[in-house]
Amino acid sequence: MNGADSLCDTLLANDVRVCFANPGTSEMHFVAALDRKPEMRCVLGLSEGVVTGAADGYARMTDRPAATLLHTGPGLANGLANLHNARRARVPVINIVGDHASYHLALDAPLTSDIESLAAPMSNWVRRISGPEDVADATEAAFRASLSPPGVATLILPADAAWGHVETDQPVRLSPPVPSAVNMDVVREVAAAIRDTPGEAGILVSGAAARADCLEIAGAIAAAKDVRLFSEMQLPRVERGRGRVALTRIPYPIDAALDLLADIDVLILAGAPEPVAFFAYPGKPGRLVRKGCKVLTLARHGEDLKGALEALRDELGVRQSLPPSRPSGLSDDIVPFGHLTEDAIAVMVAARLPDNAIICDEGVTSARRFFDLSASSAPHDYLMNTGGSIGCGIPLATGAAVACPDRKVINLQADGSGMYTVQGLWTQARENLDVITIIFANRAYAVLHAEMRNVGVDGIGENARRMMNLDHPAWDWVLVAKGMGVDAAGAHSCEQFADLFESALRRRGPFLIEAII
């Protein structure tokens, strides 16, 4: 066999069975190897940002890596923005980046680049394969690196390593990583801090700690010991809805975030980093906790978060799991009427959310009310842009739908950021993915208008408007979607939106609603 076959066999032996791809000439031997392996699902993205964003969405829903196939350094560079988001989401991804044959690099051909330097800022691990005999070992190392702890691993595959002959043994199925034992000294320190600050302690959760089973434990601690529960500002994934413990999300606006955490004396981190402001603002702090707040880490990303929460519960003497908080539900017959607004969309989607749906939120400013409203929706998973690099929503929904074909995926999508990776609609059509895309068509980068106010600019002129408004000319999302094979319709009123959303929920396959607000 050749090196490309060895790479493919090693991935399959470790249940890496999806490859999101945008290949080029240097990867043709690997494409041929994939063609010989029908067990591998190959999903084409028409831009590398779709490929890497879809791998992020897939990993968030499976906790396992997909492979991406990218063409040399420029192809990788095209996908870096959504790899940045994946790295911030702390999810496993295995990038396979093709390169020239090793002996061809010295000629400095047009596509030659420093792939290692391009990959390093958005990867947790980078390795160049030295030859065909190194392929299996390097691929195993990439798989381990993607899971220990979960993160982005980038494997560079020279063309001659792919086409070169190699004698290999049967591919090895690797054992999953085992988290380290819970540190009981840390647990006791955290428990003592909670006892010493009744009503003034908070727990900030992320990763596995934001899943329903862990939230039930955290909720019992919160109810018994008067502790507040928070989630990150930019959520990788949280399981929420009726019957599940509700979290308070740290808000994006800095003043609101500072107010929320102003009376917290002890903040306990469970799988999350310390919260900081998204940007620096004149005269305002970068850290969101107040001065003097003690920040303690119960367990880090990649550690046994559930075990740490269980140990903390037991150390505090909370012996019985309490029922999760149950916010009053939204009536599913709520139909706002008249002019369509972003708040009306949030109300209607939250009220009609189907059981076990997956929400991919890149609505930016337009979808901010949805999170609070949907605490009482049907049980669902909620994913959002974690790194702030816009253009993740459509690809994220694409990857989530590949991972969970039996679940309805709903993408709340701002119009400006949606255009970064609009090609993902074509992939949804080709793969017949069950995704509803809701475009908040406000014809502007509305977040930039808000940020101008945040930095003290009260009025803007023609130059600023031309950089932040998208209405001259305004594009037609319905025509764009239909041109890519996705059925679509526009809504100008609440009644039109409600009818379209109900119809989309009843059907399978991709559908786009352009909500004119």
PDB file of C-alpha atoms in Angstrom, residues 239-404:
ATOM      1  CA  GLU A 239     -27.517  21.290  27.010  1.00  0.00           C
ATOM      2  CA  ARG A 240     -30.497  23.345  28.099  1.00  0.00           C
ATOM      3  CA  GLY A 241     -34.266  23.777  28.002  1.00  0.00           C
ATOM      4  CA  ARG A 242     -37.162  22.507  30.127  1.00  0.00           C
ATOM      5  CA  GLY A 243     -36.160  20.014  32.799  1.00  0.00           C
ATOM      6  CA  ARG A 244     -32.511  21.082  32.740  1.00  0.00           C
ATOM      7  CA  VAL A 245     -30.597  23.395  35.024  1.00  0.00           C
ATOM      8  CA  ALA A 246     -30.553  26.923  33.658  1.00  0.00           C
ATOM      9  CA  LEU A 247     -27.307  28.909  33.517  1.00  0.00           C
ATOM     10  CA  THR A 248     -26.783  32.646  33.504  1.00  0.00           C
ATOM     11  CA  ARG A 249     -24.667  33.528  30.497  1.00  0.00           C
ATOM     12  CA  ILE A 250     -22.067  36.245  31.042  1.00  0.00           C
ATOM     13  CA  PRO A 251     -23.206  39.031  28.702  1.00  0.00           C
ATOM     14  CA  TYR A 252     -21.134  40.477  25.876  1.00  0.00           C
ATOM     15  CA  PRO A 253     -21.651  44.184  26.750  1.00  0.00           C
ATOM     16  CA  ILE A 254     -18.899  44.951  29.228  1.00  0.00           C
ATOM     17  CA  ASP A 255     -20.953  47.077  31.622  1.00  0.00           C
ATOM     18  CA  ALA A 256     -23.610  44.373  31.918  1.00  0.00           C
ATOM     19  CA  ALA A 257     -20.923  41.728  32.518  1.00  0.00           C
ATOM     20  CA  LEU A 258     -19.243  43.813  35.224  1.00  0.00           C
ATOM     21  CA  ASP A 259     -22.601  44.390  36.932  1.00  0.00           C
ATOM     22  CA  LEU A 260     -23.444  40.683  36.827  1.00  0.00           C
ATOM     23  CA  LEU A 261     -20.211  39.662  38.556  1.00  0.00           C
ATOM     24  CA  ALA A 262     -19.887  42.688  40.855  1.00  0.00           C
ATOM     25  CA  ASP A 263     -20.966  40.842  44.013  1.00  0.00           C
ATOM     26  CA  ILE A 264     -19.068  37.585  43.375  1.00  0.00           C
ATOM     27  CA  ASP A 265     -16.290  37.107  45.944  1.00  0.00           C
ATOM     28  CA  VAL A 266     -15.259  33.628  44.749  1.00  0.00           C
ATOM     29  CA  LEU A 267     -15.500  32.409  41.171  1.00  0.00           C
ATOM     30  CA  ILE A 268     -14.933  28.684  40.620  1.00  0.00           C
ATOM     31  CA  LEU A 269     -13.912  27.518  37.148  1.00  0.00           C
ATOM     32  CA  ALA A 270     -15.119  24.108  35.928  1.00  0.00           C
ATOM     33  CA  GLY A 271     -13.699  23.547  32.455  1.00  0.00           C
ATOM     34  CA  ALA A 272     -13.761  27.269  31.674  1.00  0.00           C
ATOM     35  CA  PRO A 273     -11.127  30.009  31.588  1.00  0.00           C
ATOM     36  CA  GLU A 274     -11.498  33.144  33.689  1.00  0.00           C
ATOM     37  CA  PRO A 275     -13.961  35.531  32.001  1.00  0.00           C
ATOM     38  CA  VAL A 276     -12.499  38.637  30.385  1.00  0.00           C
ATOM     39  CA  ALA A 277     -13.901  41.457  28.280  1.00  0.00           C
ATOM     40  CA  PHE A 278     -14.135  40.694  24.580  1.00  0.00           C
ATOM     41  CA  PHE A 279     -12.264  43.920  23.780  1.00  0.00           C
ATOM     42  CA  ALA A 280     -10.493  46.675  25.654  1.00  0.00           C
ATOM     43  CA  TYR A 281     -12.525  49.869  26.170  1.00  0.00           C
ATOM     44  CA  PRO A 282     -11.183  53.223  27.361  1.00  0.00           C
ATOM     45  CA  GLY A 283     -11.339  53.501  31.134  1.00  0.00           C
ATOM     46  CA  LYS A 284     -12.764  50.015  31.705  1.00  0.00           C
ATOM     47  CA  PRO A 285     -11.089  46.886  33.090  1.00  0.00           C
ATOM     48  CA  GLY A 286     -10.195  43.846  31.030  1.00  0.00           C
ATOM     49  CA  ARG A 287     -10.957  41.326  33.794  1.00  0.00           C
ATOM     50  CA  LEU A 288     -14.668  40.949  34.475  1.00  0.00           C
ATOM     51  CA  VAL A 289     -14.425  39.774  38.093  1.00  0.00           C
ATOM     52  CA  ARG A 290     -14.162  42.582  40.605  1.00  0.00           C
ATOM     53  CA  LYS A 291     -10.866  43.453  42.230  1.00  0.00           C
ATOM     54  CA  GLY A 292     -10.277  41.131  45.179  1.00  0.00           C
ATOM     55  CA  CYS A 293     -12.417  38.294  43.812  1.00  0.00           C
ATOM     56  CA  LYS A 294     -10.739  34.930  44.389  1.00  0.00           C
ATOM     57  CA  VAL A 295     -10.661  32.797  41.219  1.00  0.00           C
ATOM     58  CA  LEU A 296     -10.255  29.057  41.848  1.00  0.00           C
ATOM     59  CA  THR A 297      -9.975  26.263  39.267  1.00  0.00           C
ATOM     60  CA  LEU A 298     -11.901  23.139  40.261  1.00  0.00           C
ATOM     61  CA  ALA A 299     -10.930  21.244  37.097  1.00  0.00           C
ATOM     62  CA  ARG A 300      -9.543  22.231  33.709  1.00  0.00           C
ATOM     63  CA  HIS A 301     -10.492  21.393  30.157  1.00  0.00           C
ATOM     64  CA  GLY A 302      -9.596  17.765  29.489  1.00  0.00           C
ATOM     65  CA  GLU A 303      -9.804  16.770  33.151  1.00  0.00           C
ATOM     66  CA  ASP A 304     -12.572  14.798  34.839  1.00  0.00           C
ATOM     67  CA  LEU A 305     -15.128  17.594  35.176  1.00  0.00           C
ATOM     68  CA  LYS A 306     -18.005  15.379  36.207  1.00  0.00           C
ATOM     69  CA  GLY A 307     -15.883  13.605  38.798  1.00  0.00           C
ATOM     70  CA  ALA A 308     -14.698  16.943  40.187  1.00  0.00           C
ATOM     71  CA  LEU A 309     -18.270  18.257  40.501  1.00  0.00           C
ATOM     72  CA  GLU A 310     -19.371  15.006  42.174  1.00  0.00           C
ATOM     73  CA  ALA A 311     -16.475  15.245  44.618  1.00  0.00           C
ATOM     74  CA  LEU A 312     -17.338  18.873  45.400  1.00  0.00           C
ATOM     75  CA  ARG A 313     -20.982  17.953  45.964  1.00  0.00           C
ATOM     76  CA  ASP A 314     -19.980  15.205  48.384  1.00  0.00           C
ATOM     77  CA  GLU A 315     -17.419  17.387  50.177  1.00  0.00           C
ATOM     78  CA  LEU A 316     -20.120  20.016  50.744  1.00  0.00           C
ATOM     79  CA  GLY A 317     -22.511  17.411  52.085  1.00  0.00           C
ATOM     80  CA  VAL A 318     -25.079  17.833  49.352  1.00  0.00           C
ATOM     81  CA  ARG A 319     -26.427  14.316  49.451  1.00  0.00           C
ATOM     82  CA  GLN A 320     -29.460  14.469  47.222  1.00  0.00           C
ATOM     83  CA  SER A 321     -29.688  15.782  43.695  1.00  0.00           C
ATOM     84  CA  LEU A 322     -32.294  18.471  43.572  1.00  0.00           C
ATOM     85  CA  PRO A 323     -34.673  18.791  40.635  1.00  0.00           C
ATOM     86  CA  PRO A 324     -33.453  21.214  37.981  1.00  0.00           C
ATOM     87  CA  SER A 325     -34.874  24.679  37.804  1.00  0.00           C
ATOM     88  CA  ARG A 326     -37.953  24.837  35.615  1.00  0.00           C
ATOM     89  CA  PRO A 327     -38.574  28.261  34.136  1.00  0.00           C
ATOM     90  CA  SER A 328     -42.147  28.943  33.118  1.00  0.00           C
ATOM     91  CA  GLY A 329     -42.613  27.774  29.542  1.00  0.00           C
ATOM     92  CA  LEU A 330     -43.378  29.900  26.527  1.00  0.00           C
ATOM     93  CA  SER A 331     -46.750  29.098  25.043  1.00  0.00           C
ATOM     94  CA  ASP A 332     -46.367  27.419  21.659  1.00  0.00           C
ATOM     95  CA  ASP A 333     -49.381  29.351  20.350  1.00  0.00           C
ATOM     96  CA  ILE A 334     -47.599  32.704  20.718  1.00  0.00           C
ATOM     97  CA  VAL A 335     -47.750  34.512  17.379  1.00  0.00           C
ATOM     98  CA  PRO A 336     -46.480  38.085  17.422  1.00  0.00           C
ATOM     99  CA  PHE A 337     -48.134  40.082  14.673  1.00  0.00           C
ATOM    100  CA  GLY A 338     -47.289  42.877  12.311  1.00  0.00           C
ATOM    101  CA  HIS A 339     -43.820  44.173  11.509  1.00  0.00           C
ATOM    102  CA  LEU A 340     -41.085  41.531  11.882  1.00  0.00           C
ATOM    103  CA  THR A 341     -38.424  42.286  14.496  1.00  0.00           C
ATOM    104  CA  GLU A 342     -35.470  40.360  15.879  1.00  0.00           C
ATOM    105  CA  ASP A 343     -37.242  40.029  19.238  1.00  0.00           C
ATOM    106  CA  ALA A 344     -40.348  38.628  17.565  1.00  0.00           C
ATOM    107  CA  ILE A 345     -38.210  36.026  15.791  1.00  0.00           C
ATOM    108  CA  ALA A 346     -36.571  35.030  19.085  1.00  0.00           C
ATOM    109  CA  VAL A 347     -39.988  34.604  20.739  1.00  0.00           C
ATOM    110  CA  MET A 348     -41.411  32.510  17.897  1.00  0.00           C
ATOM    111  CA  VAL A 349     -38.384  30.222  17.528  1.00  0.00           C
ATOM    112  CA  ALA A 350     -38.054  29.699  21.292  1.00  0.00           C
ATOM    113  CA  ALA A 351     -41.760  28.861  21.627  1.00  0.00           C
ATOM    114  CA  ARG A 352     -41.763  26.361  18.749  1.00  0.00           C
ATOM    115  CA  LEU A 353     -38.369  24.735  19.200  1.00  0.00           C
ATOM    116  CA  PRO A 354     -38.743  20.970  18.625  1.00  0.00           C
ATOM    117  CA  ASP A 355     -37.473  18.411  21.115  1.00  0.00           C
ATOM    118  CA  ASN A 356     -33.774  17.639  20.827  1.00  0.00           C
ATOM    119  CA  ALA A 357     -33.042  20.409  18.341  1.00  0.00           C
ATOM    120  CA  ILE A 358     -29.560  21.853  17.874  1.00  0.00           C
ATOM    121  CA  ILE A 359     -29.253  25.634  17.800  1.00  0.00           C
ATOM    122  CA  CYS A 360     -26.220  27.145  16.049  1.00  0.00           C
ATOM    123  CA  ASP A 361     -26.274  30.826  16.947  1.00  0.00           C
ATOM    124  CA  GLU A 362     -24.349  33.353  14.892  1.00  0.00           C
ATOM    125  CA  GLY A 363     -27.106  35.924  15.032  1.00  0.00           C
ATOM    126  CA  VAL A 364     -24.630  38.311  16.707  1.00  0.00           C
ATOM    127  CA  THR A 365     -26.630  41.372  17.887  1.00  0.00           C
ATOM    128  CA  SER A 366     -29.923  40.167  16.396  1.00  0.00           C
ATOM    129  CA  ALA A 367     -30.305  36.969  18.442  1.00  0.00           C
ATOM    130  CA  ARG A 368     -29.293  38.174  21.909  1.00  0.00           C
ATOM    131  CA  ARG A 369     -32.730  37.694  23.497  1.00  0.00           C
ATOM    132  CA  PHE A 370     -33.026  34.133  22.255  1.00  0.00           C
ATOM    133  CA  PHE A 371     -30.765  32.610  24.901  1.00  0.00           C
ATOM    134  CA  ASP A 372     -32.814  33.866  27.852  1.00  0.00           C
ATOM    135  CA  LEU A 373     -36.119  33.061  26.167  1.00  0.00           C
ATOM    136  CA  SER A 374     -35.107  29.521  25.245  1.00  0.00           C
ATOM    137  CA  ALA A 375     -34.301  28.490  28.823  1.00  0.00           C
ATOM    138  CA  SER A 376     -37.911  27.289  28.910  1.00  0.00           C
ATOM    139  CA  SER A 377     -37.952  25.795  25.411  1.00  0.00           C
ATOM    140  CA  ALA A 378     -37.965  22.090  24.642  1.00  0.00           C
ATOM    141  CA  PRO A 379     -34.666  20.378  25.581  1.00  0.00           C
ATOM    142  CA  HIS A 380     -31.975  21.297  23.060  1.00  0.00           C
ATOM    143  CA  ASP A 381     -28.267  21.856  22.483  1.00  0.00           C
ATOM    144  CA  TYR A 382     -27.004  25.405  21.988  1.00  0.00           C
ATOM    145  CA  LEU A 383     -23.776  26.204  20.107  1.00  0.00           C
ATOM    146  CA  MET A 384     -22.335  29.579  19.198  1.00  0.00           C
ATOM    147  CA  ASN A 385     -19.314  31.396  17.831  1.00  0.00           C
ATOM    148  CA  THR A 386     -16.576  30.859  20.405  1.00  0.00           C
ATOM    149  CA  GLY A 387     -13.666  32.813  18.953  1.00  0.00           C
ATOM    150  CA  GLY A 388     -15.379  35.880  17.550  1.00  0.00           C
ATOM    151  CA  SER A 389     -14.165  35.179  14.013  1.00  0.00           C
ATOM    152  CA  ILE A 390     -17.344  35.641  11.996  1.00  0.00           C
ATOM    153  CA  GLY A 391     -18.504  33.212   9.359  1.00  0.00           C
ATOM    154  CA  CYS A 392     -18.905  30.105  11.514  1.00  0.00           C
ATOM    155  CA  GLY A 393     -22.701  29.780  11.662  1.00  0.00           C
ATOM    156  CA  ILE A 394     -23.535  28.075   8.360  1.00  0.00           C
ATOM    157  CA  PRO A 395     -20.533  25.686   8.551  1.00  0.00           C
ATOM    158  CA  LEU A 396     -21.174  24.945  12.243  1.00  0.00           C
ATOM    159  CA  ALA A 397     -24.762  23.954  11.437  1.00  0.00           C
ATOM    160  CA  THR A 398     -23.512  21.857   8.525  1.00  0.00           C
ATOM    161  CA  GLY A 399     -21.130  19.869  10.719  1.00  0.00           C
ATOM    162  CA  ALA A 400     -23.703  19.450  13.493  1.00  0.00           C
ATOM    163  CA  ALA A 401     -26.209  18.077  10.976  1.00  0.00           C
ATOM    164  CA  VAL A 402     -23.657  15.580   9.620  1.00  0.00           C
ATOM    165  CA  ALA A 403     -22.964  14.466  13.200  1.00  0.00           C
ATOM    166  CA  CYS A 404     -26.645  14.202  14.209  1.00  0.00           C
TER     167      CYS A 404
END
